[in-house]
Amino acid sequence: GRWRLMATIRTATMDDIPQIMEMAKRFYPLSPYPAIYGDMPESQAAGLVIVALQGFAEAGIVSGVMLVAEHDGKLIGMLCAHIDPATFTPAVIAAELVWWMEPEFRGGMSAVRLVRAAEDDARAKGATVFNMCILSTSPPEAAELLKMLGYAPSHTVVTKRL
């Protein structure tokens, strides 16, 4: 099953953008974001992926992380994070922007390996902290998996639409 599956974890390429966008289209309606932000313009979401792939460094920011999990030529997961200086200390922080696993692959080793690869990539780019988000709509196995990997709650974000 999902625990034995050996997906390939790799840096995304421009060729992956169509499949990444298909996953984003499945993720967004299941998140709390439509009620907060409205519809997801596909061009804006694709633009974020392109920036992550080309490196945030071109915009004067330390590069980000954009990894995918691939099985049998199909993407089954993705993790994108930006890397920025911390607000109050000289620490460098990786902050997840999107983490998605196709439903049938959630909670398995591919999800674990994707998070660990993102941590390794961020560490190689100078990050000393990695922040992952659990949304109010996240499946319970996401929080369980992150806890198993050593993540602990650090803050709660509350949102109000203006």
XYZ file of N, CA and C in Angstrom:
486
model
N 0.809 -1.186 0.000
C 0.000 0.000 0.000
C 0.852 1.249 0.000
N 0.284 2.293 0.554
C 0.932 3.606 0.516
C 2.233 3.637 1.294
N 2.421 2.740 2.291
C 3.662 2.753 3.080
C 4.825 2.171 2.301
N 4.564 1.251 1.366
C 5.644 0.613 0.610
C 5.954 1.327 -0.692
N 5.079 2.204 -1.122
C 5.270 2.912 -2.387
C 6.578 3.698 -2.370
N 7.367 3.549 -3.411
C 8.632 4.285 -3.481
C 8.553 5.340 -4.584
N 7.912 6.430 -4.258
C 7.837 7.549 -5.195
C 9.213 8.192 -5.297
N 9.471 8.821 -6.418
C 10.686 9.617 -6.596
C 10.408 11.011 -6.068
N 11.259 11.499 -5.174
C 11.151 12.862 -4.663
C 12.221 13.673 -5.379
N 11.820 14.766 -6.020
C 12.775 15.552 -6.801
C 12.339 17.002 -6.862
N 13.297 17.852 -7.269
C 12.978 19.252 -7.513
C 12.058 19.323 -8.727
N 11.033 20.127 -8.630
C 10.100 20.298 -9.737
C 10.804 20.989 -10.907
N 10.261 20.786 -12.093
C 10.754 21.454 -13.293
C 9.589 22.202 -13.943
N 9.920 23.037 -14.897
C 8.866 23.761 -15.637
C 7.888 22.789 -16.290
N 8.374 21.627 -16.695
C 7.491 20.625 -17.325
C 6.433 20.097 -16.355
N 6.674 20.243 -15.052
C 5.727 19.762 -14.044
C 4.570 20.726 -13.801
N 4.679 21.952 -14.308
C 3.671 22.966 -13.974
C 2.237 22.516 -14.281
N 1.945 21.896 -15.425
C 0.543 21.474 -15.641
C 0.030 20.517 -14.561
N 0.835 19.544 -14.157
C 0.393 18.609 -13.113
C 0.337 19.294 -11.744
N 1.263 20.206 -11.486
C 1.228 20.966 -10.229
C -0.060 21.780 -10.170
N -0.423 22.397 -11.289
C -1.647 23.197 -11.311
C -2.886 22.324 -11.120
N -2.878 21.107 -11.643
C -4.009 20.194 -11.429
C -4.143 19.854 -9.943
N -3.002 19.622 -9.271
C -3.058 19.357 -7.828
C -3.540 20.592 -7.078
N -3.064 21.779 -7.489
C -3.496 23.018 -6.836
C -5.005 23.206 -6.979
N -5.547 22.851 -8.141
C -6.991 22.977 -8.368
C -7.785 22.008 -7.498
N -7.191 20.863 -7.149
C -7.866 19.920 -6.247
C -7.738 20.382 -4.795
N -6.576 20.991 -4.455
C -6.332 21.453 -3.086
C -7.197 22.657 -2.708
N -7.207 23.668 -3.551
C -7.754 24.972 -3.169
C -9.209 24.909 -2.682
N -10.105 24.222 -3.397
C -11.503 24.195 -2.919
C -11.675 23.461 -1.581
N -10.719 22.599 -1.230
C -10.795 21.862 0.028
C -10.197 22.646 1.192
N -9.568 23.774 0.880
C -8.925 24.606 1.904
C -9.904 25.676 2.382
N -9.552 26.404 3.442
C -10.400 27.520 3.868
C -10.216 28.767 2.999
N -9.274 28.720 2.048
C -8.901 29.914 1.300
C -9.995 30.492 0.392
N -10.842 29.709 -0.280
C -11.871 30.353 -1.115
C -12.768 31.303 -0.323
N -13.128 30.915 0.903
C -13.988 31.780 1.732
C -13.246 33.029 2.184
N -11.920 32.932 2.290
C -11.132 34.068 2.768
C -10.711 34.970 1.612
N -10.143 34.355 0.576
C -9.508 35.114 -0.511
C -10.299 35.149 -1.808
N -11.294 34.285 -1.943
C -12.019 34.196 -3.206
C -11.406 33.141 -4.111
N -11.732 33.216 -5.378
C -11.264 32.228 -6.345
C -9.753 32.297 -6.525
N -9.164 31.165 -6.937
C -7.731 31.092 -7.209
C -7.492 31.375 -8.686
N -6.898 32.534 -9.011
C -6.539 32.757 -10.416
C -5.416 31.793 -10.799
N -5.667 30.960 -11.791
C -4.683 29.951 -12.181
C -3.362 30.587 -12.582
N -3.420 31.751 -13.236
C -2.179 32.399 -13.672
C -1.339 32.838 -12.475
N -1.993 33.291 -11.409
C -1.246 33.706 -10.228
C -0.608 32.502 -9.548
N -1.347 31.407 -9.423
C -0.801 30.197 -8.801
C 0.357 29.648 -9.629
N 0.206 29.636 -10.945
C 1.290 29.165 -11.809
C 2.492 30.092 -11.698
N 2.245 31.381 -11.565
C 3.336 32.345 -11.411
C 4.141 32.087 -10.148
N 3.453 31.734 -9.061
C 4.149 31.411 -7.818
C 5.071 30.211 -8.021
N 4.566 29.194 -8.720
C 5.377 28.002 -8.989
C 6.597 28.369 -9.832
N 6.399 29.197 -10.835
C 7.516 29.603 -11.697
C 8.561 30.366 -10.882
N 8.121 31.264 -10.010
C 9.061 31.999 -9.158
C 9.836 31.019 -8.277
N 9.131 30.049 -7.693
C 9.802 29.069 -6.837
C 10.818 28.261 -7.639
N 10.466 27.903 -8.865
C 11.366 27.110 -9.696
C 12.575 27.912 -10.153
N 12.377 29.162 -10.496
C 13.490 29.992 -10.978
C 14.348 30.477 -9.823
N 13.805 30.384 -8.634
C 14.545 30.818 -7.466
C 14.102 32.204 -7.058
N 13.700 32.324 -5.823
C 13.320 33.614 -5.289
C 14.519 34.565 -5.303
N 15.724 33.993 -5.435
C 16.945 34.801 -5.419
C 16.939 35.876 -6.508
N 16.293 35.577 -7.660
C 16.236 36.555 -8.748
C 15.496 37.813 -8.306
N 14.646 37.671 -7.296
C 13.906 38.823 -6.784
C 14.592 39.397 -5.542
N 15.841 38.984 -5.300
C 16.579 39.484 -4.156
C 16.272 38.765 -2.857
N 15.632 37.607 -2.958
C 15.247 36.824 -1.785
C 15.964 35.479 -1.861
N 16.341 34.936 -0.719
C 16.957 33.613 -0.693
C 16.018 32.631 -1.390
N 16.582 31.683 -2.101
C 15.761 30.774 -2.896
C 14.799 29.955 -2.047
N 13.789 29.432 -2.697
C 12.782 28.625 -2.033
C 12.971 27.154 -2.327
N 11.975 26.380 -1.968
C 11.949 24.937 -2.149
C 10.710 24.616 -2.982
N 10.860 23.826 -4.048
C 9.705 23.359 -4.824
C 9.979 21.923 -5.225
N 9.452 20.994 -4.430
C 9.674 19.575 -4.662
C 8.379 18.881 -5.041
N 8.520 17.775 -5.770
C 7.371 16.953 -6.128
C 7.678 15.494 -5.794
N 6.612 14.734 -5.592
C 6.693 13.277 -5.452
C 6.069 12.700 -6.714
N 6.789 11.796 -7.365
C 6.338 11.243 -8.648
C 6.303 9.722 -8.557
N 5.234 9.137 -9.088
C 5.100 7.681 -9.138
C 4.521 7.290 -10.491
N 5.203 6.409 -11.183
C 4.769 5.952 -12.514
C 4.499 7.111 -13.475
N 5.369 8.125 -13.434
C 5.259 9.245 -14.354
C 4.200 10.266 -13.992
N 3.519 10.084 -12.859
C 2.466 11.008 -12.440
C 2.842 11.625 -11.106
N 2.619 12.936 -10.968
C 2.882 13.591 -9.698
C 1.794 13.222 -8.697
N 2.238 12.815 -7.500
C 1.296 12.422 -6.450
C 1.384 13.351 -5.239
N 2.312 14.302 -5.284
C 2.440 15.233 -4.177
C 3.382 16.370 -4.519
N 3.311 17.434 -3.705
C 4.191 18.591 -3.898
C 4.366 19.304 -2.565
N 5.496 19.987 -2.451
C 5.746 20.823 -1.281
C 6.539 22.033 -1.751
N 5.979 23.212 -1.509
C 6.627 24.470 -1.875
C 6.788 25.303 -0.606
N 7.968 25.883 -0.431
C 8.229 26.737 0.728
C 9.076 27.916 0.306
N 8.908 29.030 0.984
C 9.808 30.167 0.768
C 10.777 30.223 1.938
N 11.931 30.811 1.716
C 12.971 30.898 2.740
C 13.280 32.373 2.959
N 13.116 32.809 4.199
C 13.259 34.223 4.531
C 13.987 34.390 5.867
N 14.535 35.587 6.104
C 15.088 35.876 7.429
C 13.957 35.920 8.455
N 14.258 35.520 9.675
C 13.275 35.610 10.754
C 13.057 37.083 11.116
N 11.934 37.372 11.721
C 11.594 38.745 12.083
C 12.467 39.279 13.216
N 12.674 38.494 14.260
C 13.299 39.018 15.478
C 14.713 38.518 15.737
N 15.202 37.610 14.911
C 16.537 37.036 15.133
C 17.236 36.896 13.787
N 18.533 36.583 13.798
C 19.225 36.363 12.528
C 18.933 35.001 11.898
N 18.051 34.221 12.499
C 17.719 32.896 11.954
C 17.118 33.027 10.555
N 17.256 31.975 9.772
C 16.638 31.882 8.448
C 15.569 30.802 8.534
N 14.378 31.116 8.052
C 13.215 30.249 8.224
C 12.666 29.805 6.874
N 12.382 28.509 6.761
C 11.627 27.987 5.623
C 10.171 27.917 6.055
N 9.277 28.444 5.243
C 7.852 28.440 5.562
C 7.082 27.824 4.403
N 6.407 26.743 4.691
C 5.649 26.016 3.670
C 4.522 26.886 3.122
N 4.400 26.902 1.806
C 3.307 27.607 1.123
C 2.212 26.638 0.712
N 2.624 25.460 0.235
C 1.649 24.432 -0.128
C 2.287 23.062 0.058
N 1.526 22.181 0.676
C 1.930 20.784 0.828
C 0.700 19.969 0.479
N 0.788 19.192 -0.560
C -0.354 18.422 -1.041
C 0.096 17.022 -1.389
N -0.653 16.060 -0.918
C -0.498 14.672 -1.347
C -1.853 14.247 -1.896
N -1.835 13.545 -3.013
C -3.094 13.017 -3.524
C -3.696 12.130 -2.430
N -5.030 12.142 -2.286
C -5.665 11.452 -1.146
C -5.208 10.012 -0.926
N -5.020 9.261 -1.984
C -4.657 7.848 -1.809
C -3.226 7.647 -1.327
N -2.427 8.716 -1.292
C -1.023 8.619 -0.864
C -0.748 9.362 0.449
N -1.783 9.844 1.091
C -1.603 10.593 2.337
C -1.211 9.659 3.478
N -0.343 10.164 4.337
C 0.041 9.414 5.520
C 1.079 8.333 5.279
N 1.510 8.142 4.046
C 2.465 7.086 3.732
C 3.895 7.585 3.673
N 4.784 6.714 3.261
C 6.209 7.046 3.215
C 6.529 8.128 2.186
N 5.766 8.224 1.123
C 6.031 9.282 0.142
C 5.842 10.655 0.767
N 4.822 10.800 1.607
C 4.592 12.069 2.304
C 5.748 12.353 3.266
N 6.183 11.337 3.994
C 7.309 11.487 4.927
C 8.560 11.896 4.166
N 8.851 11.201 3.084
C 10.059 11.478 2.321
C 10.018 12.861 1.681
N 8.831 13.321 1.269
C 8.686 14.648 0.680
C 9.013 15.727 1.721
N 8.483 15.596 2.921
C 8.764 16.574 3.980
C 10.245 16.550 4.336
N 10.810 15.362 4.496
C 12.243 15.274 4.856
C 13.128 15.863 3.761
N 12.790 15.622 2.500
C 13.577 16.189 1.396
C 13.476 17.712 1.394
N 12.287 18.245 1.696
C 12.121 19.704 1.768
C 12.955 20.276 2.911
N 12.986 19.578 4.043
C 13.822 20.018 5.163
C 15.299 20.038 4.753
N 15.739 18.975 4.090
C 17.146 18.901 3.652
C 17.481 20.025 2.682
N 16.569 20.281 1.729
C 16.786 21.340 0.742
C 16.864 22.701 1.442
N 15.933 22.943 2.374
C 15.920 24.217 3.103
C 17.182 24.375 3.951
N 17.604 23.295 4.610
C 18.828 23.330 5.426
C 20.027 23.674 4.553
N 20.103 23.076 3.373
C 21.205 23.353 2.444
C 21.203 24.808 1.985
N 20.038 25.454 2.038
C 19.912 26.854 1.622
C 19.981 27.804 2.812
N 20.406 27.301 3.974
C 20.652 28.156 5.120
C 19.563 28.223 6.166
N 18.437 27.548 5.950
C 17.351 27.610 6.935
C 17.706 26.790 8.180
N 17.325 27.316 9.335
C 17.529 26.603 10.588
C 16.202 26.213 11.238
N 15.104 26.668 10.661
C 13.761 26.361 11.150
C 12.881 26.096 9.941
N 11.967 25.121 10.059
C 11.006 24.846 8.983
C 9.614 24.909 9.592
N 8.787 25.819 9.099
C 7.402 25.948 9.551
C 6.482 25.253 8.554
N 5.662 24.343 9.063
C 4.637 23.683 8.258
C 3.279 24.110 8.802
N 2.291 24.207 7.925
C 0.950 24.636 8.325
C -0.014 23.455 8.369
N -0.890 23.501 9.338
C -2.030 22.592 9.384
C -3.252 23.499 9.252
N -3.992 23.334 8.173
C -5.178 24.158 7.951
C -6.363 23.593 8.734
N -7.358 24.417 8.936
C -8.568 23.947 9.621
C -9.226 22.818 8.829
N -8.917 22.724 7.542
C -9.506 21.698 6.682
C -8.536 20.550 6.370
N -7.341 20.577 6.960
C -6.354 19.530 6.685
C -6.852 18.182 7.201
N -6.524 17.105 6.483
C -6.900 15.785 6.996
C -6.112 15.484 8.278
N -6.697 14.745 9.212
C -6.042 14.487 10.500
C -4.658 13.852 10.359
N -4.458 13.042 9.320
C -3.158 12.373 9.178
C -2.019 13.359 8.919
N -2.326 14.569 8.441
C -1.268 15.563 8.217
C -0.647 15.972 9.546
N -1.466 16.291 10.532
C -0.956 16.676 11.847
C -0.231 15.513 12.512
N -0.772 14.314 12.369
C -0.145 13.129 12.958
C 1.227 12.882 12.351
N 1.323 13.006 11.030
C 2.597 12.780 10.348
C 3.629 13.822 10.771
N 3.229 15.083 10.828
C 4.167 16.136 11.221
C 4.620 15.969 12.671
N 3.718 15.570 13.541
C 4.102 15.312 14.936
C 5.133 14.180 14.987
N 4.913 13.128 14.219
C 5.840 12.006 14.163
C 7.224 12.457 13.673
N 7.254 13.485 12.804
C 8.514 13.998 12.261
C 9.158 15.056 13.158
N 8.575 15.311 14.329
C 9.188 16.223 15.288
C 8.636 17.640 15.289
N 7.580 17.901 14.525
C 6.976 19.234 14.523
C 6.072 19.388 15.740
N 6.028 20.606 16.273
C 5.174 20.912 17.418
C 4.458 22.227 17.145
N 3.222 22.372 17.656
C 2.509 23.641 17.464
C 3.337 24.806 18.004
N 3.383 25.901 17.242
C 4.150 27.063 17.670
C 3.305 28.328 17.728
N 2.284 28.419 16.904
C 1.397 29.561 16.943
C 0.122 29.234 16.175
N -0.889 30.021 16.416
C -2.158 29.856 15.726
C -2.437 31.128 14.962
N -2.830 30.995 13.720
C -3.196 32.142 12.891
C -4.718 32.216 12.861
N -5.240 33.377 13.161
C -6.687 33.602 13.052
C -6.897 34.617 11.935
N -7.974 34.476 11.219
C -8.191 35.261 10.011
C -9.553 35.928 10.042
N -9.588 37.152 9.533
C -10.837 37.894 9.382
C -10.842 38.512 7.991
N -11.907 38.295 7.259
C -12.052 38.918 5.946
C -12.523 40.362 6.151
N -11.827 41.299 5.544
C -12.192 42.719 5.688
C -13.131 43.188 4.597
